[in-house]
PDB file of C-alpha atoms in Angstrom:
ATOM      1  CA  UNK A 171    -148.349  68.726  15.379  1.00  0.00           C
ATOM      2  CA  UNK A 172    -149.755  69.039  11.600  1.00  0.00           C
ATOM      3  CA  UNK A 173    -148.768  72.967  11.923  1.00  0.00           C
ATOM      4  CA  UNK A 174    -145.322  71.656  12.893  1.00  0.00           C
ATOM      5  CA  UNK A 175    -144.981  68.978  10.072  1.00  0.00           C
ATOM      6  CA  UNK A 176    -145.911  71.696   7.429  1.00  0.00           C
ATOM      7  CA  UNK A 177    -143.528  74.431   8.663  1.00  0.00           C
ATOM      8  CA  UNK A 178    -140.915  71.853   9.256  1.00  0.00           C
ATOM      9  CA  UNK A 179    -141.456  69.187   5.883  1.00  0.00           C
ATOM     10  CA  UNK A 180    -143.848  70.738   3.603  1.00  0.00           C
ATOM     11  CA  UNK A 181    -146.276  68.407   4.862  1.00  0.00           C
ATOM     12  CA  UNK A 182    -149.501  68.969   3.170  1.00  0.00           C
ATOM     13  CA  UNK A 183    -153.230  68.111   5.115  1.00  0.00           C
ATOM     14  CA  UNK A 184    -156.635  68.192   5.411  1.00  0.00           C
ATOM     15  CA  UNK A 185    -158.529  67.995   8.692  1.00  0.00           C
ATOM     16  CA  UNK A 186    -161.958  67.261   7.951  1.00  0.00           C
ATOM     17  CA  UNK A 187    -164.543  66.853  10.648  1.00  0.00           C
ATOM     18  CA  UNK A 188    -167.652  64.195  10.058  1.00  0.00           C
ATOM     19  CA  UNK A 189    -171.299  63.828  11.961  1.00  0.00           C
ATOM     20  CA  UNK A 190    -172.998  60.716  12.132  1.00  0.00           C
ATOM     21  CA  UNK A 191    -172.858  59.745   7.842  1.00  0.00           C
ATOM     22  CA  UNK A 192    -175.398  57.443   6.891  1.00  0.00           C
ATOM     23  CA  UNK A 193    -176.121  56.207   3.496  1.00  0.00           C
ATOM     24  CA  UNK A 194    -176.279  53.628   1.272  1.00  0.00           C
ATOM     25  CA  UNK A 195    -173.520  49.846   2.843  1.00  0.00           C
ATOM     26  CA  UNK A 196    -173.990  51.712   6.261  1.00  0.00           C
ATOM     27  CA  UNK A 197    -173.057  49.338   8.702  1.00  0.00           C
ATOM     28  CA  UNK A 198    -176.510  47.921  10.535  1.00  0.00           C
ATOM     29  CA  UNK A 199    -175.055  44.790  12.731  1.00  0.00           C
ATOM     30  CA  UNK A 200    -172.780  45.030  15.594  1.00  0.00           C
ATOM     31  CA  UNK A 201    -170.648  47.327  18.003  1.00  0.00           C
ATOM     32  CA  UNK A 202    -169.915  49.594  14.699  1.00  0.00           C
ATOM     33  CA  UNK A 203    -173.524  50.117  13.317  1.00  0.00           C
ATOM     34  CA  UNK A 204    -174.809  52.869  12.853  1.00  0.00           C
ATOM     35  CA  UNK A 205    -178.438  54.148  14.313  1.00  0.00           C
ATOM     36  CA  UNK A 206    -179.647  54.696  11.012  1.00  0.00           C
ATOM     37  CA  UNK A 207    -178.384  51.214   9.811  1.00  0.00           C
ATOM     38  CA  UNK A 208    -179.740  49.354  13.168  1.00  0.00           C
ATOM     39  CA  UNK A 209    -183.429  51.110  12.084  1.00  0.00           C
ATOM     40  CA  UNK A 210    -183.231  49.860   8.697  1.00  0.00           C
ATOM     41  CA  UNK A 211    -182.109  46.734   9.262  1.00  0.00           C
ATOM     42  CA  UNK A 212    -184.980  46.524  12.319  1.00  0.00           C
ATOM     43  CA  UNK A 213    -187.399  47.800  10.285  1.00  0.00           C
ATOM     44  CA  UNK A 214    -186.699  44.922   7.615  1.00  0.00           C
ATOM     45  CA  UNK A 215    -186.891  42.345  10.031  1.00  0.00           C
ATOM     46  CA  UNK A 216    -190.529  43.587  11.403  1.00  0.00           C
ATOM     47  CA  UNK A 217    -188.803  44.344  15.138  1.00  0.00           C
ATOM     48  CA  UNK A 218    -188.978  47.309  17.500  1.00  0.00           C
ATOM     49  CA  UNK A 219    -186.601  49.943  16.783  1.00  0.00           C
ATOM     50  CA  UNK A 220    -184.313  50.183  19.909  1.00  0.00           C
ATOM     51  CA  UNK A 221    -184.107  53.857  21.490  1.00  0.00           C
ATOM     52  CA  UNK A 222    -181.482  54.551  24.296  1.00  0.00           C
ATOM     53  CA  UNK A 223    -182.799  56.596  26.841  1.00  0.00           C
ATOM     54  CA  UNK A 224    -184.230  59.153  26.924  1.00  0.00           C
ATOM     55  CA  UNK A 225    -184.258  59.232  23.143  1.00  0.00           C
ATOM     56  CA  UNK A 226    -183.889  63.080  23.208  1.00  0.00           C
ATOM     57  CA  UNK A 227    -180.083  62.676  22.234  1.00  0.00           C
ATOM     58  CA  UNK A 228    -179.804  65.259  18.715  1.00  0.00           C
ATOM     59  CA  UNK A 229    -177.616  64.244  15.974  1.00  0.00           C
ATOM     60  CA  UNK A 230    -176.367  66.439  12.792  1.00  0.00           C
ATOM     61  CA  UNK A 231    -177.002  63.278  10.568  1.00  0.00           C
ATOM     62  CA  UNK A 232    -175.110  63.937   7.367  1.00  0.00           C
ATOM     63  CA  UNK A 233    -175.552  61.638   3.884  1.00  0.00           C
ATOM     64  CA  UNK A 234    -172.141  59.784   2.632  1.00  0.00           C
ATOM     65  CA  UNK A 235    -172.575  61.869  -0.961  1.00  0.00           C
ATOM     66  CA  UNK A 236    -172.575  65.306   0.791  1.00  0.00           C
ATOM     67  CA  UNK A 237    -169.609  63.901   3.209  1.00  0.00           C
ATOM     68  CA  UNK A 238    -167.601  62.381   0.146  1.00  0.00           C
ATOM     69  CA  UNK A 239    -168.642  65.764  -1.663  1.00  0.00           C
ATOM     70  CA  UNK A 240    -165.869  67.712   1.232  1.00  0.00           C
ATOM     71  CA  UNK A 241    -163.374  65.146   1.245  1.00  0.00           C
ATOM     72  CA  UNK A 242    -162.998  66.044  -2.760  1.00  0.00           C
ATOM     73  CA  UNK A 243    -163.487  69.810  -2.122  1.00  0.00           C
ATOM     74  CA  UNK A 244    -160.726  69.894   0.356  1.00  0.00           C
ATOM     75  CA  UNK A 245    -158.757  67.746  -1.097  1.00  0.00           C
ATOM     76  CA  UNK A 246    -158.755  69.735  -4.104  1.00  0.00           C
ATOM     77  CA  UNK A 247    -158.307  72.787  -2.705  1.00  0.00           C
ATOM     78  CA  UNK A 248    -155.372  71.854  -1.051  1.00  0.00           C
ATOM     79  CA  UNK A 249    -155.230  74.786   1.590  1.00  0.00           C
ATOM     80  CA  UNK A 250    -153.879  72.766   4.744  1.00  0.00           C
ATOM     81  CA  UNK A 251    -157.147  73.460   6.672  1.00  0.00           C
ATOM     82  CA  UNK A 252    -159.338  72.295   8.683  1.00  0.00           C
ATOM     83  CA  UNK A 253    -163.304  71.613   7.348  1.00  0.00           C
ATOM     84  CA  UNK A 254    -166.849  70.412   8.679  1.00  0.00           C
ATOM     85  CA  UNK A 255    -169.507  68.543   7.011  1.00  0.00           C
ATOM     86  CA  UNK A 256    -172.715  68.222   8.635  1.00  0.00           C
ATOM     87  CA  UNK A 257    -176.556  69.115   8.034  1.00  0.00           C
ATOM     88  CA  UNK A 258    -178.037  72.137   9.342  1.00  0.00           C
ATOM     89  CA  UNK A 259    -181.039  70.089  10.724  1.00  0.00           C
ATOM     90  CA  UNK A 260    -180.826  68.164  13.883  1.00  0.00           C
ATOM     91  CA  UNK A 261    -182.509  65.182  14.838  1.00  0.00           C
ATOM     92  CA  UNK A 262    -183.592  63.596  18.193  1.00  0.00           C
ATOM     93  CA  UNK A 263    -183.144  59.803  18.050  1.00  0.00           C
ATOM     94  CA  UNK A 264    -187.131  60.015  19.045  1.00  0.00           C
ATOM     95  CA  UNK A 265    -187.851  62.168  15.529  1.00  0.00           C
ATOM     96  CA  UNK A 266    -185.657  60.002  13.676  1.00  0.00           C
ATOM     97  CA  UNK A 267    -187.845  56.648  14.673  1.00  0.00           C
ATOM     98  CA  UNK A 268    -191.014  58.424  13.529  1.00  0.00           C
ATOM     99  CA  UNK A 269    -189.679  58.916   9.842  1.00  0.00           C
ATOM    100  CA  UNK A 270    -189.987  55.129   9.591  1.00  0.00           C
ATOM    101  CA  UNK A 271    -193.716  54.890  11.217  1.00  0.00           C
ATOM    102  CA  UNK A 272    -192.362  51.842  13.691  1.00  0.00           C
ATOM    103  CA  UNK A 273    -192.750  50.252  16.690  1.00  0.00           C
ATOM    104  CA  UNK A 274    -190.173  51.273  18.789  1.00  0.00           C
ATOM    105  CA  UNK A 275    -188.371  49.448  22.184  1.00  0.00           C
ATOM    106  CA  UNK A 276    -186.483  51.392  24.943  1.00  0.00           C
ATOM    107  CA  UNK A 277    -183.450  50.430  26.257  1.00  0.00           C
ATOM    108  CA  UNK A 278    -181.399  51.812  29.268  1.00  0.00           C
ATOM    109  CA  UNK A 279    -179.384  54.580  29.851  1.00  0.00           C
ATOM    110  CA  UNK A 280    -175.749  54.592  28.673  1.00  0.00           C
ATOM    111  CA  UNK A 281    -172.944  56.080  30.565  1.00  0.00           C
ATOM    112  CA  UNK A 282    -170.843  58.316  28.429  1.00  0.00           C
ATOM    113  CA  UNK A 283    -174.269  59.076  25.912  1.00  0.00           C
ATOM    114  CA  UNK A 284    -173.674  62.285  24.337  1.00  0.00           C
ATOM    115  CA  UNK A 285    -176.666  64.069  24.317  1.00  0.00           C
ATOM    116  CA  UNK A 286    -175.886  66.879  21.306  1.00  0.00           C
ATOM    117  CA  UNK A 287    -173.474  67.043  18.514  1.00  0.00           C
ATOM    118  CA  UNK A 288    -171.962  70.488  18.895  1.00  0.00           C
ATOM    119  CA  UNK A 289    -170.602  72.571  15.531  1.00  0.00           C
ATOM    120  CA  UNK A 290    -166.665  72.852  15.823  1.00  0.00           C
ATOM    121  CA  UNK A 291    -165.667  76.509  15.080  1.00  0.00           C
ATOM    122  CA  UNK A 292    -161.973  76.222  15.822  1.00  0.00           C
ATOM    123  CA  UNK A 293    -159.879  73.580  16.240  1.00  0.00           C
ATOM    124  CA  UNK A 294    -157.000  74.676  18.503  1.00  0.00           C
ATOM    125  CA  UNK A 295    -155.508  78.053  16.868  1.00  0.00           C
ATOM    126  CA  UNK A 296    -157.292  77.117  13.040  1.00  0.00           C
ATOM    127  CA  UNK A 297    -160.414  78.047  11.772  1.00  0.00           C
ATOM    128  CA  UNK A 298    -162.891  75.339  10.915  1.00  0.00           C
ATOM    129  CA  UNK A 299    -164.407  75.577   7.567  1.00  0.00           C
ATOM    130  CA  UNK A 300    -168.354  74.892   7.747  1.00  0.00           C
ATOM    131  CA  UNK A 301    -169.795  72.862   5.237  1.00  0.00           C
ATOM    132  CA  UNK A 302    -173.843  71.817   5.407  1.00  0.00           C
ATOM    133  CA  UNK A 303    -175.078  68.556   3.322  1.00  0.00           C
ATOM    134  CA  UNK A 304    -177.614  68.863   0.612  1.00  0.00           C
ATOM    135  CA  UNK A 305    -179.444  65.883   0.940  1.00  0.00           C
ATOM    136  CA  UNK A 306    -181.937  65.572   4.171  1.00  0.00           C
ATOM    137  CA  UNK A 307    -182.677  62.686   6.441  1.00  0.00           C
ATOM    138  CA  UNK A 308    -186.035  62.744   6.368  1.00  0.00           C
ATOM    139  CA  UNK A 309    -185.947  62.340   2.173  1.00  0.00           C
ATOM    140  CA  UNK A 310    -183.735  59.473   2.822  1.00  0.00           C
ATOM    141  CA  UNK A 311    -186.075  57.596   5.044  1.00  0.00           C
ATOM    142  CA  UNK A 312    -189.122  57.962   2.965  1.00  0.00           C
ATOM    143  CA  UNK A 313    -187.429  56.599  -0.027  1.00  0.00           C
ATOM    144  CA  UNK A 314    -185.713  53.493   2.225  1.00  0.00           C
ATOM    145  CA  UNK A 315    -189.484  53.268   3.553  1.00  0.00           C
ATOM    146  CA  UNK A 316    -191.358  53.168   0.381  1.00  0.00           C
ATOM    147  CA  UNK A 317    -188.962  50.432  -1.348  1.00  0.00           C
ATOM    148  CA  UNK A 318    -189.207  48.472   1.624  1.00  0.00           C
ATOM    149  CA  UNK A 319    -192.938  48.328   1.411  1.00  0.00           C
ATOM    150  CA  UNK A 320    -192.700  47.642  -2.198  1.00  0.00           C
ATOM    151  CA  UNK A 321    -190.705  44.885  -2.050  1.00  0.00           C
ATOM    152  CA  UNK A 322    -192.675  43.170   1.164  1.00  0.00           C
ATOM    153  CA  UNK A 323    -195.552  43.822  -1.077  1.00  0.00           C
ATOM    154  CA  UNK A 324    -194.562  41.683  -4.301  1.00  0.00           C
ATOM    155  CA  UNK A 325    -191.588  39.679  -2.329  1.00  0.00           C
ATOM    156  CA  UNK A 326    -188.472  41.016  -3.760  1.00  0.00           C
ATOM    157  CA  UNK A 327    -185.405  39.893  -2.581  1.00  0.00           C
ATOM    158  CA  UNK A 328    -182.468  42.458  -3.504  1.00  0.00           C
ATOM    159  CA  UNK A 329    -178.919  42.674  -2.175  1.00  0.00           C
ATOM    160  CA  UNK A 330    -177.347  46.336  -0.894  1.00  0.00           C
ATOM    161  CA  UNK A 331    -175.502  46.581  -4.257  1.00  0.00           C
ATOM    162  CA  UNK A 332    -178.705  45.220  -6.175  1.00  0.00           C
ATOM    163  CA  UNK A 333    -180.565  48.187  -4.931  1.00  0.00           C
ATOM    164  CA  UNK A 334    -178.145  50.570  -5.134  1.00  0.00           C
ATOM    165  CA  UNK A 335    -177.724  49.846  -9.114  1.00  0.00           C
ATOM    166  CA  UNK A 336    -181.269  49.765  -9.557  1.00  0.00           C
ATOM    167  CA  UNK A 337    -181.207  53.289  -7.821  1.00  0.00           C
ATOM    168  CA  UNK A 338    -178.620  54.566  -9.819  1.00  0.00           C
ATOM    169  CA  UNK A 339    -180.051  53.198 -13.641  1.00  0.00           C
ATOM    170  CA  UNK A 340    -181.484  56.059 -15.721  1.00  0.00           C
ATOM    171  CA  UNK A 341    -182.684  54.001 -18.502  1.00  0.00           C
ATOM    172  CA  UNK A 342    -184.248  50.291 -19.486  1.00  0.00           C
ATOM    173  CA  UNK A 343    -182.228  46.949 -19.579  1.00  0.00           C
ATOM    174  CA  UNK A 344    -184.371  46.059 -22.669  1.00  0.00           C
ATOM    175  CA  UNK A 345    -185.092  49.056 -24.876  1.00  0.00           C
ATOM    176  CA  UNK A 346    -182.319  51.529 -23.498  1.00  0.00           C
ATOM    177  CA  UNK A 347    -184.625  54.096 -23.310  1.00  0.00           C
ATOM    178  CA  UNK A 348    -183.855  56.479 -20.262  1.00  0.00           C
ATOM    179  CA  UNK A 349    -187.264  56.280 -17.662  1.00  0.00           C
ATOM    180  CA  UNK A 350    -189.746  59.026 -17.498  1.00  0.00           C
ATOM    181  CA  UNK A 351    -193.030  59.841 -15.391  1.00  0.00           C
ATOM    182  CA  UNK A 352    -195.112  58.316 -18.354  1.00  0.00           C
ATOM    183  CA  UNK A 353    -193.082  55.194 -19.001  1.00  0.00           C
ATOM    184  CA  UNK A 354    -191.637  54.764 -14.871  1.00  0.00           C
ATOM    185  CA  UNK A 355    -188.692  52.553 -13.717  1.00  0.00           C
ATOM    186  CA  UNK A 356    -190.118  49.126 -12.224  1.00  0.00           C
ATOM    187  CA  UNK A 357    -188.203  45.811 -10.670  1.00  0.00           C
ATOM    188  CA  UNK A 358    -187.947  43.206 -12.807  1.00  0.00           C
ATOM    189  CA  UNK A 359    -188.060  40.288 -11.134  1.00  0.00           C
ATOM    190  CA  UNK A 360    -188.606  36.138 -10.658  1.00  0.00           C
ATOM    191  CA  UNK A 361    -192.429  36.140  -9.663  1.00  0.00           C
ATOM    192  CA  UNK A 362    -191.646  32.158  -8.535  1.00  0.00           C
ATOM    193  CA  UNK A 363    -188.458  33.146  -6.814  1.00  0.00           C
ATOM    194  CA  UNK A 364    -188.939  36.581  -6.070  1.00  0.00           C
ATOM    195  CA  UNK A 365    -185.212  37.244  -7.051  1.00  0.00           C
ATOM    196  CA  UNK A 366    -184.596  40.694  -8.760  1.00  0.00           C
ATOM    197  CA  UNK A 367    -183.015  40.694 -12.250  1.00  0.00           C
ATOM    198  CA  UNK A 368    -182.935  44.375 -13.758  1.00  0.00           C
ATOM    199  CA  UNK A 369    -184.147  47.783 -13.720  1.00  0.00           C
ATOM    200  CA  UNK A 370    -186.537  47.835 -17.318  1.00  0.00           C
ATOM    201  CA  UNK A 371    -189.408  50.668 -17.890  1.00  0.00           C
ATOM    202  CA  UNK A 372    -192.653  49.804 -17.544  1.00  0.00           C
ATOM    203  CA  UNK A 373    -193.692  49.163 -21.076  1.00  0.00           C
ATOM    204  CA  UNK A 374    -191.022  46.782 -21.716  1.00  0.00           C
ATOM    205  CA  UNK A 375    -192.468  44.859 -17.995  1.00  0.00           C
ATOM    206  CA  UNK A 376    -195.855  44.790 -19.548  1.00  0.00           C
ATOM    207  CA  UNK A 377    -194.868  43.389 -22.675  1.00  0.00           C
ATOM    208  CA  UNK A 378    -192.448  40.578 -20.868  1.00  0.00           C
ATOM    209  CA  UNK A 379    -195.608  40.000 -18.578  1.00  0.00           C
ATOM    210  CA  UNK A 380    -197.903  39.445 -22.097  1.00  0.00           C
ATOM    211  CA  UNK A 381    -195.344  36.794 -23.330  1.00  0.00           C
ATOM    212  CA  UNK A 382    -195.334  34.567 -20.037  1.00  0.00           C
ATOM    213  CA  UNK A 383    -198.984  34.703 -20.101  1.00  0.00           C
TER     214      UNK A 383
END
């Protein structure tokens, strides 16, 4: 049909192909959410990861950058073809609950479970275009991992867009000086409310600390 409406209309498209994107506003409630998004959201909550059976089900799990990265590339390119965006690595849904070091629950069977996600090489008479994502699952996990723990630890509270902002800032809310290994990022925050305020280096946190005192 898309060959048709170009020959026929000039119609100009882009067939792009996704596996299982995860990322940051990932849905993690409900018939839409994502496995990676159910975890996190789990693993905040202190509950048993849930694993279909058998669990050996492999996933291409690709990041939303690396996914949004294609979309722009092909639509740029504007060649009318078809693409794929996906991460060389595959995952079993047992391999990906052992990045996050949890309990984990098993539920039953599913009928229809796909078991692999097969690499599209054509797409009727087209070639697909292969595209593999940069940044890995398991890199993802430990970082989700780690500022969970540090924010159970000191009793953060952050919203989705709070931490993706604080992710994002290169330099201090305070002195405007961009964050290095000697002089780190840290979470400024409410210690009576626990609510998170800003992204400030750690001199500036000491020195707020100093005047409370």
């Amino acid at each position: 049909l898309l060959e048709n409406l170009k020959k026929w209309f000039n119609f100009k498209y882009e067939v792009i192909y996704f596996y299982n994107v995860y990322g940051p506003r990932q849905i993690s409630d409900g018939y839409m959410a994502t496995v990676i998004g159910i975890f996190e959201n789990c693993y905040l909550q202190n509950k048993p990861l849930p694993i279909v059976r058998p669990g050996t089900q492999s996933r291409r799990f690709t990041h939303i950058k690396d996914t949004v990265n294609v979309c722009l590339k092909a639509w740029k390119a504007n060649k009318c073809r078809f693409y794929s965006i996906s991460n060389k690595k595959s995952y079993s849904i047992k391999q990906l609950a052992l990045l996050f070091k949890s309990k984990v629950k098993y539920m039953p069977e599913r009928k229809g479970e796909r078991y692999a996600s097969e690499l599209t090489s054509m797409s009727l008479s087209n070639k697909v275009y292969k595209n593999f994502g940069k940044i890995q699952l398991k890199d993802y996990v430990d970082n989700f991992v780690k500022s969970a723990q540090f924010n159970n630890k000191y009793n953060i509270i952050m919203s989705d867009q709070q931490k993706i902002e604080h992710k994002a800032c290169k330099s201090c809310w305070i002195c405007q000086s961009k964050f290095t290994s000697d002089n780190k990022k840290v979470r400024h925050h409410d210690h009576n409310t626990g609510q998170y305020h800003s992204a400030l280096c750690n001199n500036c946190n000491i020195q707020i600390k100093d005047t409370v005192k």
